[in-house]
PDB file of N, CA and C in Angstrom:
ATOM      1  N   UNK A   4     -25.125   8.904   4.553  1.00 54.00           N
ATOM      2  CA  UNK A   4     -23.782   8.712   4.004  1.00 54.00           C
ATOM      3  C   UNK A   4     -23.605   9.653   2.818  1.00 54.00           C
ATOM      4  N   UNK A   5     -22.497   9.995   2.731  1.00 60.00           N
ATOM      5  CA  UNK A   5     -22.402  11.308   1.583  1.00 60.00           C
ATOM      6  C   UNK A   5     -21.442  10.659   0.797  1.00 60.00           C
ATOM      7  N   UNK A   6     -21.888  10.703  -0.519  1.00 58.00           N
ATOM      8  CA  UNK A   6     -21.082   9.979  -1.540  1.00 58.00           C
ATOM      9  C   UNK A   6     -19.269  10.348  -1.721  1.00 58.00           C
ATOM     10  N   UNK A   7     -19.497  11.863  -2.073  1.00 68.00           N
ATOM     11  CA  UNK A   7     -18.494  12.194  -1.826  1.00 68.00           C
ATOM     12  C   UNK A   7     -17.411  11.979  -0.871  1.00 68.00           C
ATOM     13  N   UNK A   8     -17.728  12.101   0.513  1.00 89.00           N
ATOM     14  CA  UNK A   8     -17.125  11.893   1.545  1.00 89.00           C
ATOM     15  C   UNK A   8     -16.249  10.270   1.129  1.00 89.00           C
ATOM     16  N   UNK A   9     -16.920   9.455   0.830  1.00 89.00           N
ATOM     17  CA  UNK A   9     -16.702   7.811   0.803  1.00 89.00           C
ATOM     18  C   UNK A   9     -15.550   8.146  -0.761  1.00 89.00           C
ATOM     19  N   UNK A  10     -16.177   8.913  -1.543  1.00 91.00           N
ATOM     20  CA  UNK A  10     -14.667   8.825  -2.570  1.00 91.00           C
ATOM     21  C   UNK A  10     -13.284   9.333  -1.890  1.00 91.00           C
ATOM     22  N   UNK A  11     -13.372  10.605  -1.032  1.00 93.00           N
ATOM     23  CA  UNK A  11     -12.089  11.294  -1.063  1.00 93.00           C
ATOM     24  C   UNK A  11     -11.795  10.562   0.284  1.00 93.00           C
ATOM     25  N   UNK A  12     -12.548   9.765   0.943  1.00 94.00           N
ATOM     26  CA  UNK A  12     -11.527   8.360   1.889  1.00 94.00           C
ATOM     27  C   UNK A  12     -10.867   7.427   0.934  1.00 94.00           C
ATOM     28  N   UNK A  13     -12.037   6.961  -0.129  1.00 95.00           N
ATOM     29  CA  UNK A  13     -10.859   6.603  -0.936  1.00 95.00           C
ATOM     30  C   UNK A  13      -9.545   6.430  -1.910  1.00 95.00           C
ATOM     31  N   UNK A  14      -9.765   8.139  -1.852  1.00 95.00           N
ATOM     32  CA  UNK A  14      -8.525   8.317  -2.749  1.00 95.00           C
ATOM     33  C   UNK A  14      -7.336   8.815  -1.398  1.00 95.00           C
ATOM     34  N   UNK A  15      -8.063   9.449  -0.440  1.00 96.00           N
ATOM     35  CA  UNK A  15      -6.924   9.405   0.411  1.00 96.00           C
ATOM     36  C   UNK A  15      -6.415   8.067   1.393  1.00 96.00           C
ATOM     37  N   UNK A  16      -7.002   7.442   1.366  1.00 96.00           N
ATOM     38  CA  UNK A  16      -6.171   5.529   1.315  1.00 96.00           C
ATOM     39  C   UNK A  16      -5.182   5.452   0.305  1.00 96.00           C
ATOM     40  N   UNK A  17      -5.821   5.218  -0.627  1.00 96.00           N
ATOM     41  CA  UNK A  17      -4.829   4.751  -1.628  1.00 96.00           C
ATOM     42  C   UNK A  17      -3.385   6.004  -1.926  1.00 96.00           C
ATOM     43  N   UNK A  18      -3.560   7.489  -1.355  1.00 98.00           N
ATOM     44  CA  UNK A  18      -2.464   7.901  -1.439  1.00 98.00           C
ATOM     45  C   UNK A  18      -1.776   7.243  -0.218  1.00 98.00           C
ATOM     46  N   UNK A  19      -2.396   7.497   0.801  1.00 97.00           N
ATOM     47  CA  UNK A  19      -1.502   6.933   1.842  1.00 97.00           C
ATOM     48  C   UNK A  19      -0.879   5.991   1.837  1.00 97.00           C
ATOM     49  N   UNK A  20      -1.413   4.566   1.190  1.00 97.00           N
ATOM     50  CA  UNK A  20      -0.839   3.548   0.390  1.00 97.00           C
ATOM     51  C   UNK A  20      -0.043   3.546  -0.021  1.00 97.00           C
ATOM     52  N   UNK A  21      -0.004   4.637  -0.974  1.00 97.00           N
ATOM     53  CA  UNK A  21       1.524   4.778  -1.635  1.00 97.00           C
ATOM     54  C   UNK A  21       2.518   5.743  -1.063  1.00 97.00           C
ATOM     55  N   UNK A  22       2.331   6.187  -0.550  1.00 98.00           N
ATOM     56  CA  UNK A  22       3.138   6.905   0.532  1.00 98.00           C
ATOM     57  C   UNK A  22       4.347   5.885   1.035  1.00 98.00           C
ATOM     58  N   UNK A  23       3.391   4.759   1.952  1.00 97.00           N
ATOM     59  CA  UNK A  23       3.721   3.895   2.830  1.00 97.00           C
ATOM     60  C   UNK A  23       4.768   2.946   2.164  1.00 97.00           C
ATOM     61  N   UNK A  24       4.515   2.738   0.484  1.00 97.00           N
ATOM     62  CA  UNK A  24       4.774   2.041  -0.480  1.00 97.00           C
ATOM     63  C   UNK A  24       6.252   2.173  -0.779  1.00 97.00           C
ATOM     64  N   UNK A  25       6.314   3.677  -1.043  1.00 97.00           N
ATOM     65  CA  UNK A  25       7.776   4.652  -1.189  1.00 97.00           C
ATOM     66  C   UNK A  25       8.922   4.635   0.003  1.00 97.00           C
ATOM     67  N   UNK A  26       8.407   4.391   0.942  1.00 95.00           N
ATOM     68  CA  UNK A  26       8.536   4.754   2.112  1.00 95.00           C
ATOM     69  C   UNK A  26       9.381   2.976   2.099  1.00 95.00           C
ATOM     70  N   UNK A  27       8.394   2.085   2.152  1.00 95.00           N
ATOM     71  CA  UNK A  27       9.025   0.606   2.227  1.00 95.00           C
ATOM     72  C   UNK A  27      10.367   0.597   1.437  1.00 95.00           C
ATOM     73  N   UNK A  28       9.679   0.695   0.191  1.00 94.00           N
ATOM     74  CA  UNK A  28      10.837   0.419  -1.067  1.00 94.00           C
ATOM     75  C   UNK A  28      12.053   1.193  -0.515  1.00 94.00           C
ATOM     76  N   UNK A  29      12.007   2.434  -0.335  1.00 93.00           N
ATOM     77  CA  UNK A  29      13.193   2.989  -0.043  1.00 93.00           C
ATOM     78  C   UNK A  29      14.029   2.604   1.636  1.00 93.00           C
ATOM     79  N   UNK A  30      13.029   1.606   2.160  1.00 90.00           N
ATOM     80  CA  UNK A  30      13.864   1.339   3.475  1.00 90.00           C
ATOM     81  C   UNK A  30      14.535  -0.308   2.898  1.00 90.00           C
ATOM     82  N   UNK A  31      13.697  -0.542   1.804  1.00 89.00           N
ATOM     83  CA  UNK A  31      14.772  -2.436   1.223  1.00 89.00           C
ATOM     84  C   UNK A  31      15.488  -1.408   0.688  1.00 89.00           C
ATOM     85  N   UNK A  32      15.390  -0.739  -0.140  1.00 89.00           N
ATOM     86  CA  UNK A  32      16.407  -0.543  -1.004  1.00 89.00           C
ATOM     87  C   UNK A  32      17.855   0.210  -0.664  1.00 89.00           C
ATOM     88  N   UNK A  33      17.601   0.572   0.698  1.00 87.00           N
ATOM     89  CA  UNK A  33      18.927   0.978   1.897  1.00 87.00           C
ATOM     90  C   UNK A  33      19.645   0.159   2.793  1.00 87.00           C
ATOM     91  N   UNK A  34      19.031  -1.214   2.340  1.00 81.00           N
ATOM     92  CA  UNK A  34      19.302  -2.329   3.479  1.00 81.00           C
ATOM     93  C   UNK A  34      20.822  -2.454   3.643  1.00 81.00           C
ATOM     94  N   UNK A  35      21.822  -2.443   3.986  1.00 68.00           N
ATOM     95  CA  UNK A  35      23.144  -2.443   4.345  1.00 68.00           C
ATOM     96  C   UNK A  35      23.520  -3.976   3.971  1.00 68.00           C
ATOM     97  N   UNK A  36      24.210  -4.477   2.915  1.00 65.00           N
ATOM     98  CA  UNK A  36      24.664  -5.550   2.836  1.00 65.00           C
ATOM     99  C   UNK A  36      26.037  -5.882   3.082  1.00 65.00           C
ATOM    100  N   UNK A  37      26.316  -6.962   3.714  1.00 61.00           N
ATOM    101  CA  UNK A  37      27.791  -6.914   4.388  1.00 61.00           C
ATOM    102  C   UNK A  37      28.377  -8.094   3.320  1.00 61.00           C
ATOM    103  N   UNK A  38      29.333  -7.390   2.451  1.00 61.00           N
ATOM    104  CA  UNK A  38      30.390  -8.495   1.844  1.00 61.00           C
ATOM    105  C   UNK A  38      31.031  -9.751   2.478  1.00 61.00           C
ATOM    106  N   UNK A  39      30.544 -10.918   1.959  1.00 62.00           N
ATOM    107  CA  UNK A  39      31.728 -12.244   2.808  1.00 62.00           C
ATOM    108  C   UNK A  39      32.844 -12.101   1.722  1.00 62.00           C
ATOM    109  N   UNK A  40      34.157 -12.797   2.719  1.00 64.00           N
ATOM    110  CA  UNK A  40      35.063 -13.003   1.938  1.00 64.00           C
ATOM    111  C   UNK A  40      35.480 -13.604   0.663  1.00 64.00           C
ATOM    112  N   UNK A  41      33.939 -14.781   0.658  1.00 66.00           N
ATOM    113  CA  UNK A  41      34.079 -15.176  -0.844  1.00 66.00           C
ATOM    114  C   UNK A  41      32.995 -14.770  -1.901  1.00 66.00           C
ATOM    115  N   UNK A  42      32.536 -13.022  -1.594  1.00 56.00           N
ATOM    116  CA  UNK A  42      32.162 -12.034  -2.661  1.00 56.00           C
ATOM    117  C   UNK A  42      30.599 -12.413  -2.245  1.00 56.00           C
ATOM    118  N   UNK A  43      30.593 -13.509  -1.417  1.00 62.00           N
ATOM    119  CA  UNK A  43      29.056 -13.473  -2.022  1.00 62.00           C
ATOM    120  C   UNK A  43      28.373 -12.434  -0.827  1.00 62.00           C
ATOM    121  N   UNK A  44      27.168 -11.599  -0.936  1.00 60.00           N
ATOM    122  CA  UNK A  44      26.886 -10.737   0.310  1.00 60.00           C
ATOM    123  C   UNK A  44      25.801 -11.426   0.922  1.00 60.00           C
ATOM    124  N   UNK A  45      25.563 -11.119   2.497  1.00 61.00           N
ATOM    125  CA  UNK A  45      24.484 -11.671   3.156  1.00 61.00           C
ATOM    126  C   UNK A  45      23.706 -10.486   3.983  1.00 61.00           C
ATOM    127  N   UNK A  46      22.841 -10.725   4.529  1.00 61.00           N
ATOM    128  CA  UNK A  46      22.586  -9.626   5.725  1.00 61.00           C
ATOM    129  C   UNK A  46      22.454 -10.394   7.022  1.00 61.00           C
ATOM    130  N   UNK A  47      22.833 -10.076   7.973  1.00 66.00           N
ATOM    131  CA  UNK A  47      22.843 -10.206   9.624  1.00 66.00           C
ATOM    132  C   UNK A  47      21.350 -10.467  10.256  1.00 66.00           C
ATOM    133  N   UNK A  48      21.185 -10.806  10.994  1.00 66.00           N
ATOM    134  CA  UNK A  48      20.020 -11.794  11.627  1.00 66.00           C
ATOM    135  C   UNK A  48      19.070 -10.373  11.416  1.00 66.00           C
ATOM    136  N   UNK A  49      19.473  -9.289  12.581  1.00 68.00           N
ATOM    137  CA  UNK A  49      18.460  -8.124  12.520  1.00 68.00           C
ATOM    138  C   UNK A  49      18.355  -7.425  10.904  1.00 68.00           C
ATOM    139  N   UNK A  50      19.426  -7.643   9.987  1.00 69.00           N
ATOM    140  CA  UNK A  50      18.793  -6.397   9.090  1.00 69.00           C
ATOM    141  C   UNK A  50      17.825  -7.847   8.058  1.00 69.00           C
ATOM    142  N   UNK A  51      17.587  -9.371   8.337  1.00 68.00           N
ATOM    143  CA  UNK A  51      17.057 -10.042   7.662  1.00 68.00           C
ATOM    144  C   UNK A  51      15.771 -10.133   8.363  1.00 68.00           C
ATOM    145  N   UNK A  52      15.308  -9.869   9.410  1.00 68.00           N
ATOM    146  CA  UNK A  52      14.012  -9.356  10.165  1.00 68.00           C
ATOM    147  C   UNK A  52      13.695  -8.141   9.745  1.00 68.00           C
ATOM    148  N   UNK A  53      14.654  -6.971   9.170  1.00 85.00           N
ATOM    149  CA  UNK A  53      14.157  -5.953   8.658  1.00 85.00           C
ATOM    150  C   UNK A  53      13.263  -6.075   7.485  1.00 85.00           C
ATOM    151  N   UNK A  54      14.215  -6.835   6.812  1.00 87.00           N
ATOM    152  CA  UNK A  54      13.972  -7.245   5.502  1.00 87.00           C
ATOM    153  C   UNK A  54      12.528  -8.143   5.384  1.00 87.00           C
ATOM    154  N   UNK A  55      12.082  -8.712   6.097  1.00 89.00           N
ATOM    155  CA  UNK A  55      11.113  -9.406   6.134  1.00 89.00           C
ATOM    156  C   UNK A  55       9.748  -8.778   6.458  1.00 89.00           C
ATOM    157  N   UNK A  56       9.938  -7.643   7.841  1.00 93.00           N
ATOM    158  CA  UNK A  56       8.873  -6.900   8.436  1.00 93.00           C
ATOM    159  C   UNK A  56       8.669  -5.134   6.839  1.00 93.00           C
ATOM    160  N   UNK A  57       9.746  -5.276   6.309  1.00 94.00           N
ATOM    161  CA  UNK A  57       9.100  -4.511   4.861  1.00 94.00           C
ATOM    162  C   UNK A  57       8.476  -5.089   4.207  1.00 94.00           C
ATOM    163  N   UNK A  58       8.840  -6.770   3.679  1.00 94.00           N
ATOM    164  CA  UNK A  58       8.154  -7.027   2.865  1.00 94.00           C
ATOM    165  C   UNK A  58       6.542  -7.441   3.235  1.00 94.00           C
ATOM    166  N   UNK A  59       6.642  -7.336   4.235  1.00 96.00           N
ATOM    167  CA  UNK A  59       5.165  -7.735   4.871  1.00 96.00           C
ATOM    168  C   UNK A  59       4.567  -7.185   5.017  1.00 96.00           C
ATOM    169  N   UNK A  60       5.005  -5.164   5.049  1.00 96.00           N
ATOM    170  CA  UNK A  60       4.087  -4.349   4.991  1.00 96.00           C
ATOM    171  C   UNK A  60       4.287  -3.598   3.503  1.00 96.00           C
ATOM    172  N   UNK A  61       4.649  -4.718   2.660  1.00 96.00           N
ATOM    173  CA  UNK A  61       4.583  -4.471   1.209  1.00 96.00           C
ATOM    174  C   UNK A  61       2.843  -4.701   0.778  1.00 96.00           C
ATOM    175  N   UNK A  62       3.181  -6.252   1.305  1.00 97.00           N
ATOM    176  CA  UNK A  62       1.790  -6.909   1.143  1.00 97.00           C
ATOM    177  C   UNK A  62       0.726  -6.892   1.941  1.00 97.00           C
ATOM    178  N   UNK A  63       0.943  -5.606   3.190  1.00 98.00           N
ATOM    179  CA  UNK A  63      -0.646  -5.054   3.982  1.00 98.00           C
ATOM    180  C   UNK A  63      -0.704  -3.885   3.088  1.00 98.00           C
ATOM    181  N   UNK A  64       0.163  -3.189   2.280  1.00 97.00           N
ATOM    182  CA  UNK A  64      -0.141  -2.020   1.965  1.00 97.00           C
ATOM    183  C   UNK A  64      -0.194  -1.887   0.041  1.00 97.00           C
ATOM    184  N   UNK A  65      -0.796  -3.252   0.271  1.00 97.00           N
ATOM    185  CA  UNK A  65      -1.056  -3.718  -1.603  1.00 97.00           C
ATOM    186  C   UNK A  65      -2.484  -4.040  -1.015  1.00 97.00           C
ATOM    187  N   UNK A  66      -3.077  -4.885   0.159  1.00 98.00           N
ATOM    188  CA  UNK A  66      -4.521  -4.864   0.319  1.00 98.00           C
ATOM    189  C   UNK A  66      -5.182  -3.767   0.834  1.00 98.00           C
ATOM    190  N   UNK A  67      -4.328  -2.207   1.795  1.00 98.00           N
ATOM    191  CA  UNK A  67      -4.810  -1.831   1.864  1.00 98.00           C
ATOM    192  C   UNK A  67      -5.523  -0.433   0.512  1.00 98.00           C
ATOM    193  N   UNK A  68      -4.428  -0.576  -0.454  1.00 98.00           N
ATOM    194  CA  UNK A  68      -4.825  -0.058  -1.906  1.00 98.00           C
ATOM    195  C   UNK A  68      -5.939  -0.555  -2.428  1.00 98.00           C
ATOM    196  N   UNK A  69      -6.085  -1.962  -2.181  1.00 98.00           N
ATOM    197  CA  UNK A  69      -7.385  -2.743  -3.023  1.00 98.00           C
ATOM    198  C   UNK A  69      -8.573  -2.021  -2.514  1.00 98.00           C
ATOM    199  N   UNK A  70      -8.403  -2.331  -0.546  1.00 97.00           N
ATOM    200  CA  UNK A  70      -9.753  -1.702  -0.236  1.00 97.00           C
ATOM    201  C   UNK A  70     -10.297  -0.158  -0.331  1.00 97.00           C
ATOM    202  N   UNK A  71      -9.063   0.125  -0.616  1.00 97.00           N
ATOM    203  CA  UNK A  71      -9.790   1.366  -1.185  1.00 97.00           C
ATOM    204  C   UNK A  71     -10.213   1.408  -2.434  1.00 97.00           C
ATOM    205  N   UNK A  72      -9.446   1.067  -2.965  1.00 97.00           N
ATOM    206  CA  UNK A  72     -10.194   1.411  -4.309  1.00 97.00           C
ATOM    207  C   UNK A  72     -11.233   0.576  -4.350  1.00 97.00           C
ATOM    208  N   UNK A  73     -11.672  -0.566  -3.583  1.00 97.00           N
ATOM    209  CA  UNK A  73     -12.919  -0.840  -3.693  1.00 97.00           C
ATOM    210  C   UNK A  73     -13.763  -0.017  -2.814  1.00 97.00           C
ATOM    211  N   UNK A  74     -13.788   0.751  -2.509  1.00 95.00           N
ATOM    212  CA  UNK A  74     -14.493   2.100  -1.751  1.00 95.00           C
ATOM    213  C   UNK A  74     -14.708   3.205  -2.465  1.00 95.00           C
ATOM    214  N   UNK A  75     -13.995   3.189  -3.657  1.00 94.00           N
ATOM    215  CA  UNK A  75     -14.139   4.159  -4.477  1.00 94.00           C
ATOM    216  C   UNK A  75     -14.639   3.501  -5.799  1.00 94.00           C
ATOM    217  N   UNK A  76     -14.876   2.303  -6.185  1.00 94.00           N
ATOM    218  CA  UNK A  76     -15.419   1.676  -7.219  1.00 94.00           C
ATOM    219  C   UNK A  76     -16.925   1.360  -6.283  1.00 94.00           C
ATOM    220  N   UNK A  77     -17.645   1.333  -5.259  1.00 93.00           N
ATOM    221  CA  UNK A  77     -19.183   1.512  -4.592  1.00 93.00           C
ATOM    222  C   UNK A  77     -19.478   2.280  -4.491  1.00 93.00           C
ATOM    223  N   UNK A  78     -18.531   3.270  -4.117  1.00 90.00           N
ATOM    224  CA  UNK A  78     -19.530   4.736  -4.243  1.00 90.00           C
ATOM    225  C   UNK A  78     -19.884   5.041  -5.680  1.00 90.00           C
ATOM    226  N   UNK A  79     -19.158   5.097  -6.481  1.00 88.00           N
ATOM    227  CA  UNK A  79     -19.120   5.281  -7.915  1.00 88.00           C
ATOM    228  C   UNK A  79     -20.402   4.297  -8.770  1.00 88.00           C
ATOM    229  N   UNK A  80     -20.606   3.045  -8.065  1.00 90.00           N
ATOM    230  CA  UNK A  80     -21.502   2.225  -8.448  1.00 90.00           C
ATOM    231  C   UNK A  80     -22.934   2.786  -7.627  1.00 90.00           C
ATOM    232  N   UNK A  81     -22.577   3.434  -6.445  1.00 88.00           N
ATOM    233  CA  UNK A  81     -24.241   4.403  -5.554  1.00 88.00           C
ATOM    234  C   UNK A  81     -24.065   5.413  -6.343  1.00 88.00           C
ATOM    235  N   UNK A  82     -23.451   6.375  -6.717  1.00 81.00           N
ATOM    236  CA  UNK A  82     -23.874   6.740  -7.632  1.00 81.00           C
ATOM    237  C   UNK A  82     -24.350   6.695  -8.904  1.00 81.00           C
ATOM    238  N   UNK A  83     -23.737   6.161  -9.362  1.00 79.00           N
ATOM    239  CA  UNK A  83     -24.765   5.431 -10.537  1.00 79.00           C
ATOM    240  C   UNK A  83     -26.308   5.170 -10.075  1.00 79.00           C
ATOM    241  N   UNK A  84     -26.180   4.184  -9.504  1.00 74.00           N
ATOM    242  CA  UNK A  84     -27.797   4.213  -9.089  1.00 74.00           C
ATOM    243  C   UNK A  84     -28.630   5.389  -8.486  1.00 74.00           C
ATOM    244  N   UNK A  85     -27.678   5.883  -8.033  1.00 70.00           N
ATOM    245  CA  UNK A  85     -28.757   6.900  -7.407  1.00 70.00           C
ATOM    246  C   UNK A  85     -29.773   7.861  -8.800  1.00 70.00           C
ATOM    247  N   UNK A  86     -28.351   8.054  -9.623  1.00 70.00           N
ATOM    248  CA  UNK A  86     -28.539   9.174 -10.706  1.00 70.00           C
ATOM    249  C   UNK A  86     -29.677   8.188 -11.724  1.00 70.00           C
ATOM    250  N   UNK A  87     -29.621   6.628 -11.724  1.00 64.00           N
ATOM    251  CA  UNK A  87     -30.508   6.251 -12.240  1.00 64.00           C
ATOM    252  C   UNK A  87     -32.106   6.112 -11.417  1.00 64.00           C
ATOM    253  N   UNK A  88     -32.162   5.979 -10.514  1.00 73.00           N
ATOM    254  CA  UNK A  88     -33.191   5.924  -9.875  1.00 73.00           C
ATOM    255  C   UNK A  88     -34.112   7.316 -10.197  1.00 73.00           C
ATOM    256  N   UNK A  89     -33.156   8.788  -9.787  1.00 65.00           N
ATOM    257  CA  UNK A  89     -33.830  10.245  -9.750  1.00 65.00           C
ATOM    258  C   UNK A  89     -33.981   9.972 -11.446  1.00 65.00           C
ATOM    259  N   UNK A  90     -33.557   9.374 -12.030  1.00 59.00           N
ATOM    260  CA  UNK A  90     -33.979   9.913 -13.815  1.00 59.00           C
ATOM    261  C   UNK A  90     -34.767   9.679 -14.396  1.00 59.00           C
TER     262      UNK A  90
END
């Protein structure tokens, strides 16, 4: 296993993460809300399934940040050891 290799998976997770992140936010934050007549707004059956299948890959793409960065906080901890072991 090459240390390195295991960091730059984990920094390229966690960009992708946020990629995915930007990507969500900006599909709620386009959601089309339809005015009722008495001001108050709602959304329609499909754009409230929209609304739901973002926020859900809000919260796969908040654990998949964790696991990376816990992939990049073990390697960082094998290294450590390693550099203590050779010293």
């Amino acid at each position: 296993m090459e240390i390195p290799s295991a960091v730059n998976s984990g920094v390229e997770g966690l960009r992708r993460a946020e990629q995915s992140v930007a990507e969500t936010a900006n599909n709620i934050a386009t959601q089309v809300v339809t005015p009722e007549p008495e001001g108050e707004e709602v959304l329609g059956a499909e754009q409230a399934l929209s609304l739901s299948e973002e926020l859900v890959n809000l919260r796969v793409q908040e654990f998949t940040a964790k696991a990376n960065a816990q992939v990049i906080q073990t390697a960082d901890e094998v290294i450590g050891s390693l550099l203590d072991t050779s010293a």
